[in-house]
Amino acid sequence: MFSFQITASVSATVLLMISFYFVHEWTKDNHKFRLPPGPHPVPFLGNIHQLPSSFHQRTFAEWCIKYGDIVYARLFRTPALVINSVQAAQDLMEKRSSKYSDRPRFILLAELMGWDCVITHLKYGDRFRKHRKWIQNAFQEKTSLASYCPVQRRETYVLLSGLAETPSALMSHLRRFTAAMIVEIAYGHSIISLDDELIRLAEQATKETVESGSAGSMLVDFFPALKYVPMWMPGAGFKRKASEVKRLVRRMLDTPFEMVKDAMASGTASPSFTASLLEETWNSGKLTEEDEDDIKGAAGVLYGAATDTTGAVLATFILAMVLHPEVYKRAQEEIDRVIGSERLPDFDDREALPYLECVIKEVLRWNCPVPLGLPHRVISNDEYRGYDIPSGSMIIANLWAMTQNEQFYSEPETFRPERFLDMDSETASISDPRNVVFGFGRRICPGQQFADSSVWLVAANIIATMNICKVRDGSGAEITPMASFIPGFVSHPRDFPCDIRPRSKKVLTTLAGLRAIYNP
């Protein structure tokens, strides 16, 4: 009995000391800094308890209405600044990019799951700049982008043929389109079907990763000591899962790299991003283990960063066209007037199709593909608008709120491409959602031009060749799908029914001829 009392007394003392520590940690910033306004926190939890289980961007937007476009919050012990306006994002993440380009410590994804060699998770520094230079050279130089055009055309025509043959497999066709382009560019490997080993490895690794949680949002990210919890302990399921995912990630990164390396040794390698980096490294000296890890990460991130987001944008485009047949009809009329029926749209036609340009912009605005992006981290103390921003703060850019801002987009929940036609050129440029959805500053998506041109080419060619409409039920009544999106890092439309058919027999003949020319 006495022993129990001593134990209870010690436990109570320890708990009291822990509570005092967290209260002290909690209040010291408030005394030291003049912080931006935000919701009232509680000790230990901070503002975590005020966030719903999903669609955090909506709660952050509500905070914006109450506290302003920069909102200070605490996620457990981590200070966080939520940015809800383009102006504030540009002021901090672009004009002060040297301070705002770091990443928080992604313990789950980077340290436990093995995504530590990809640029999206790298800390700001020499290694980050090395990866970024590689990817920028591959996806921003005009000669590089021009070299991808044949692949983009070929995979667009394969996609169209698939839609003509099996329209019910829409999502599979979109997945194959995005995967085939990136795998060929990254590794020089042609994809025939989604059963390809590289695709299965990549999809399994990315699927298991996404289902395990978002970057910088898991408990272990806020309490690093949990990283050292033994796997056998109750509550360590996240470590056991992370260990399984890490094996998948390693196979995803290692398998195509070794394939390219072997092909180069035998003289049979096709041109690719990986082959170019290997050759460049060999020419400058010995290929080290660190070099290999960097090349694997730089190539591997292309798949994860491009396929999921591009697929989500294209699926959103199809959903919007099903829900708004008047928009689709107007886009078809523009294509028919400018292109005619003797050929299909190509990159050189883009400037002559202004309404289609508005449709693409509205697709990106209506369903922002990555609502919150990946969080940044401020490297040192800063001051903005008279407020202090503490060093180490997590910077969360609410891209969704920026694309739903009523100041720029009236009735933002409504899909209306004409809104961009109604703007003068200066306002249209400022309000272009492409200035937002690809991120800000030195962390902006380096593949923006490639992704944008790929989406445009597919949309233009679908409009030129296919009729899209609502499915009808057994009694002949139209079935109108919901404009509903799956919560998560990337915003995908929920599965929806639609009717896709070639506009004419001539389309089928044209596609058959193009498949014969571009057949991989």
PDB file of N, CA and C in Angstrom, residues 163-209:
ATOM      1  N   LEU A 163     -10.514   5.312 -75.089  1.00  0.00           N
ATOM      2  CA  LEU A 163     -11.836   5.859 -74.767  1.00  0.00           C
ATOM      3  C   LEU A 163     -12.871   5.427 -75.805  1.00  0.00           C
ATOM      4  N   ALA A 164     -12.443   5.353 -77.067  1.00  0.00           N
ATOM      5  CA  ALA A 164     -13.367   4.926 -78.123  1.00  0.00           C
ATOM      6  C   ALA A 164     -13.748   3.455 -77.973  1.00  0.00           C
ATOM      7  N   GLU A 165     -12.796   2.639 -77.534  1.00  0.00           N
ATOM      8  CA  GLU A 165     -13.035   1.193 -77.436  1.00  0.00           C
ATOM      9  C   GLU A 165     -13.723   0.801 -76.132  1.00  0.00           C
ATOM     10  N   THR A 166     -13.244   1.321 -75.014  1.00  0.00           N
ATOM     11  CA  THR A 166     -13.805   0.961 -73.693  1.00  0.00           C
ATOM     12  C   THR A 166     -13.981   2.213 -72.846  1.00  0.00           C
ATOM     13  N   PRO A 167     -14.976   3.025 -73.149  1.00  0.00           N
ATOM     14  CA  PRO A 167     -15.178   4.280 -72.398  1.00  0.00           C
ATOM     15  C   PRO A 167     -15.463   4.060 -70.917  1.00  0.00           C
ATOM     16  N   SER A 168     -15.981   2.890 -70.558  1.00  0.00           N
ATOM     17  CA  SER A 168     -16.281   2.620 -69.143  1.00  0.00           C
ATOM     18  C   SER A 168     -15.011   2.537 -68.303  1.00  0.00           C
ATOM     19  N   ALA A 169     -13.866   2.337 -68.945  1.00  0.00           N
ATOM     20  CA  ALA A 169     -12.588   2.249 -68.225  1.00  0.00           C
ATOM     21  C   ALA A 169     -11.866   3.592 -68.218  1.00  0.00           C
ATOM     22  N   LEU A 170     -12.635   4.667 -68.135  1.00  0.00           N
ATOM     23  CA  LEU A 170     -12.086   6.028 -68.206  1.00  0.00           C
ATOM     24  C   LEU A 170     -10.897   6.231 -67.289  1.00  0.00           C
ATOM     25  N   MET A 171     -11.053   5.919 -66.003  1.00  0.00           N
ATOM     26  CA  MET A 171      -9.994   6.199 -65.037  1.00  0.00           C
ATOM     27  C   MET A 171      -8.734   5.395 -65.334  1.00  0.00           C
ATOM     28  N   SER A 172      -8.907   4.169 -65.789  1.00  0.00           N
ATOM     29  CA  SER A 172      -7.736   3.362 -66.153  1.00  0.00           C
ATOM     30  C   SER A 172      -6.998   3.961 -67.344  1.00  0.00           C
ATOM     31  N   HIS A 173      -7.756   4.465 -68.305  1.00  0.00           N
ATOM     32  CA  HIS A 173      -7.128   5.101 -69.466  1.00  0.00           C
ATOM     33  C   HIS A 173      -6.342   6.351 -69.051  1.00  0.00           C
ATOM     34  N   LEU A 174      -6.901   7.127 -68.143  1.00  0.00           N
ATOM     35  CA  LEU A 174      -6.206   8.327 -67.676  1.00  0.00           C
ATOM     36  C   LEU A 174      -4.939   7.963 -66.914  1.00  0.00           C
ATOM     37  N   ARG A 175      -5.026   6.933 -66.066  1.00  0.00           N
ATOM     38  CA  ARG A 175      -3.855   6.490 -65.315  1.00  0.00           C
ATOM     39  C   ARG A 175      -2.758   6.011 -66.256  1.00  0.00           C
ATOM     40  N   ARG A 176      -3.163   5.251 -67.270  1.00  0.00           N
ATOM     41  CA  ARG A 176      -2.178   4.749 -68.206  1.00  0.00           C
ATOM     42  C   ARG A 176      -1.508   5.884 -68.973  1.00  0.00           C
ATOM     43  N   PHE A 177      -2.295   6.876 -69.370  1.00  0.00           N
ATOM     44  CA  PHE A 177      -1.755   8.022 -70.107  1.00  0.00           C
ATOM     45  C   PHE A 177      -0.646   8.715 -69.322  1.00  0.00           C
ATOM     46  N   THR A 178      -0.939   9.082 -68.079  1.00  0.00           N
ATOM     47  CA  THR A 178       0.045   9.818 -67.278  1.00  0.00           C
ATOM     48  C   THR A 178       1.257   8.949 -66.966  1.00  0.00           C
ATOM     49  N   ALA A 179       1.006   7.667 -66.636  1.00  0.00           N
ATOM     50  CA  ALA A 179       2.114   6.780 -66.286  1.00  0.00           C
ATOM     51  C   ALA A 179       3.032   6.525 -67.473  1.00  0.00           C
ATOM     52  N   ALA A 180       2.455   6.287 -68.639  1.00  0.00           N
ATOM     53  CA  ALA A 180       3.250   5.950 -69.817  1.00  0.00           C
ATOM     54  C   ALA A 180       4.189   7.092 -70.206  1.00  0.00           C
ATOM     55  N   MET A 181       3.700   8.322 -70.147  1.00  0.00           N
ATOM     56  CA  MET A 181       4.549   9.463 -70.500  1.00  0.00           C
ATOM     57  C   MET A 181       5.734   9.580 -69.551  1.00  0.00           C
ATOM     58  N   ILE A 182       5.449   9.560 -68.249  1.00  0.00           N
ATOM     59  CA  ILE A 182       6.496   9.802 -67.269  1.00  0.00           C
ATOM     60  C   ILE A 182       7.517   8.665 -67.236  1.00  0.00           C
ATOM     61  N   VAL A 183       7.055   7.421 -67.309  1.00  0.00           N
ATOM     62  CA  VAL A 183       7.989   6.293 -67.260  1.00  0.00           C
ATOM     63  C   VAL A 183       8.924   6.309 -68.471  1.00  0.00           C
ATOM     64  N   GLU A 184       8.401   6.671 -69.629  1.00  0.00           N
ATOM     65  CA  GLU A 184       9.269   6.737 -70.806  1.00  0.00           C
ATOM     66  C   GLU A 184      10.276   7.870 -70.674  1.00  0.00           C
ATOM     67  N   ILE A 185       9.826   9.031 -70.198  1.00  0.00           N
ATOM     68  CA  ILE A 185      10.741  10.158 -70.052  1.00  0.00           C
ATOM     69  C   ILE A 185      11.777   9.881 -68.957  1.00  0.00           C
ATOM     70  N   ALA A 186      11.352   9.296 -67.857  1.00  0.00           N
ATOM     71  CA  ALA A 186      12.252   9.064 -66.733  1.00  0.00           C
ATOM     72  C   ALA A 186      13.221   7.929 -66.983  1.00  0.00           C
ATOM     73  N   TYR A 187      12.724   6.850 -67.634  1.00  0.00           N
ATOM     74  CA  TYR A 187      13.546   5.639 -67.746  1.00  0.00           C
ATOM     75  C   TYR A 187      13.709   5.102 -69.173  1.00  0.00           C
ATOM     76  N   GLY A 188      13.051   5.721 -70.156  1.00  0.00           N
ATOM     77  CA  GLY A 188      13.147   5.225 -71.519  1.00  0.00           C
ATOM     78  C   GLY A 188      12.421   3.915 -71.728  1.00  0.00           C
ATOM     79  N   HIS A 189      11.446   3.642 -70.880  1.00  0.00           N
ATOM     80  CA  HIS A 189      10.715   2.371 -70.926  1.00  0.00           C
ATOM     81  C   HIS A 189       9.298   2.606 -71.438  1.00  0.00           C
ATOM     82  N   SER A 190       8.892   1.873 -72.474  1.00  0.00           N
ATOM     83  CA  SER A 190       7.556   2.029 -73.054  1.00  0.00           C
ATOM     84  C   SER A 190       6.543   1.184 -72.296  1.00  0.00           C
ATOM     85  N   ILE A 191       5.423   1.801 -71.962  1.00  0.00           N
ATOM     86  CA  ILE A 191       4.358   1.127 -71.215  1.00  0.00           C
ATOM     87  C   ILE A 191       3.281   0.664 -72.191  1.00  0.00           C
ATOM     88  N   ILE A 192       2.994  -0.612 -72.163  1.00  0.00           N
ATOM     89  CA  ILE A 192       1.941  -1.152 -73.016  1.00  0.00           C
ATOM     90  C   ILE A 192       0.618  -1.214 -72.262  1.00  0.00           C
ATOM     91  N   SER A 193       0.671  -1.578 -70.981  1.00  0.00           N
ATOM     92  CA  SER A 193      -0.552  -1.673 -70.187  1.00  0.00           C
ATOM     93  C   SER A 193      -0.240  -1.378 -68.728  1.00  0.00           C
ATOM     94  N   LEU A 194      -1.291  -1.249 -67.932  1.00  0.00           N
ATOM     95  CA  LEU A 194      -1.122  -0.985 -66.503  1.00  0.00           C
ATOM     96  C   LEU A 194      -0.587  -2.198 -65.756  1.00  0.00           C
ATOM     97  N   ASP A 195      -0.474  -3.339 -66.434  1.00  0.00           N
ATOM     98  CA  ASP A 195       0.101  -4.536 -65.815  1.00  0.00           C
ATOM     99  C   ASP A 195       1.624  -4.517 -65.837  1.00  0.00           C
ATOM    100  N   ASP A 196       2.216  -3.514 -66.456  1.00  0.00           N
ATOM    101  CA  ASP A 196       3.664  -3.391 -66.517  1.00  0.00           C
ATOM    102  C   ASP A 196       4.253  -3.401 -65.104  1.00  0.00           C
ATOM    103  N   GLU A 197       5.378  -4.092 -64.933  1.00  0.00           N
ATOM    104  CA  GLU A 197       5.975  -4.235 -63.601  1.00  0.00           C
ATOM    105  C   GLU A 197       6.308  -2.888 -62.967  1.00  0.00           C
ATOM    106  N   LEU A 198       6.868  -1.956 -63.746  1.00  0.00           N
ATOM    107  CA  LEU A 198       7.244  -0.658 -63.184  1.00  0.00           C
ATOM    108  C   LEU A 198       6.027   0.109 -62.697  1.00  0.00           C
ATOM    109  N   ILE A 199       4.919   0.002 -63.429  1.00  0.00           N
ATOM    110  CA  ILE A 199       3.699   0.688 -63.025  1.00  0.00           C
ATOM    111  C   ILE A 199       3.144   0.069 -61.747  1.00  0.00           C
ATOM    112  N   ARG A 200       3.148  -1.254 -61.683  1.00  0.00           N
ATOM    113  CA  ARG A 200       2.637  -1.923 -60.483  1.00  0.00           C
ATOM    114  C   ARG A 200       3.458  -1.554 -59.257  1.00  0.00           C
ATOM    115  N   LEU A 201       4.780  -1.513 -59.404  1.00  0.00           N
ATOM    116  CA  LEU A 201       5.641  -1.133 -58.290  1.00  0.00           C
ATOM    117  C   LEU A 201       5.369   0.301 -57.847  1.00  0.00           C
ATOM    118  N   ALA A 202       5.296   1.207 -58.823  1.00  0.00           N
ATOM    119  CA  ALA A 202       5.093   2.623 -58.500  1.00  0.00           C
ATOM    120  C   ALA A 202       3.727   2.861 -57.878  1.00  0.00           C
ATOM    121  N   GLU A 203       2.696   2.251 -58.432  1.00  0.00           N
ATOM    122  CA  GLU A 203       1.349   2.477 -57.907  1.00  0.00           C
ATOM    123  C   GLU A 203       1.198   1.889 -56.507  1.00  0.00           C
ATOM    124  N   GLN A 204       1.797   0.729 -56.278  1.00  0.00           N
ATOM    125  CA  GLN A 204       1.693   0.115 -54.954  1.00  0.00           C
ATOM    126  C   GLN A 204       2.410   0.959 -53.908  1.00  0.00           C
ATOM    127  N   ALA A 205       3.602   1.442 -54.255  1.00  0.00           N
ATOM    128  CA  ALA A 205       4.365   2.262 -53.308  1.00  0.00           C
ATOM    129  C   ALA A 205       3.667   3.576 -53.007  1.00  0.00           C
ATOM    130  N   THR A 206       3.172   4.254 -54.044  1.00  0.00           N
ATOM    131  CA  THR A 206       2.518   5.546 -53.822  1.00  0.00           C
ATOM    132  C   THR A 206       1.169   5.376 -53.116  1.00  0.00           C
ATOM    133  N   LYS A 207       0.442   4.323 -53.456  1.00  0.00           N
ATOM    134  CA  LYS A 207      -0.853   4.071 -52.816  1.00  0.00           C
ATOM    135  C   LYS A 207      -0.677   3.823 -51.323  1.00  0.00           C
ATOM    136  N   GLU A 208       0.263   2.941 -50.971  1.00  0.00           N
ATOM    137  CA  GLU A 208       0.488   2.628 -49.556  1.00  0.00           C
ATOM    138  C   GLU A 208       0.996   3.857 -48.802  1.00  0.00           C
ATOM    139  N   THR A 209       1.792   4.682 -49.468  1.00  0.00           N
ATOM    140  CA  THR A 209       2.308   5.893 -48.829  1.00  0.00           C
ATOM    141  C   THR A 209       1.184   6.873 -48.537  1.00  0.00           C
TER     142      THR A 209
END
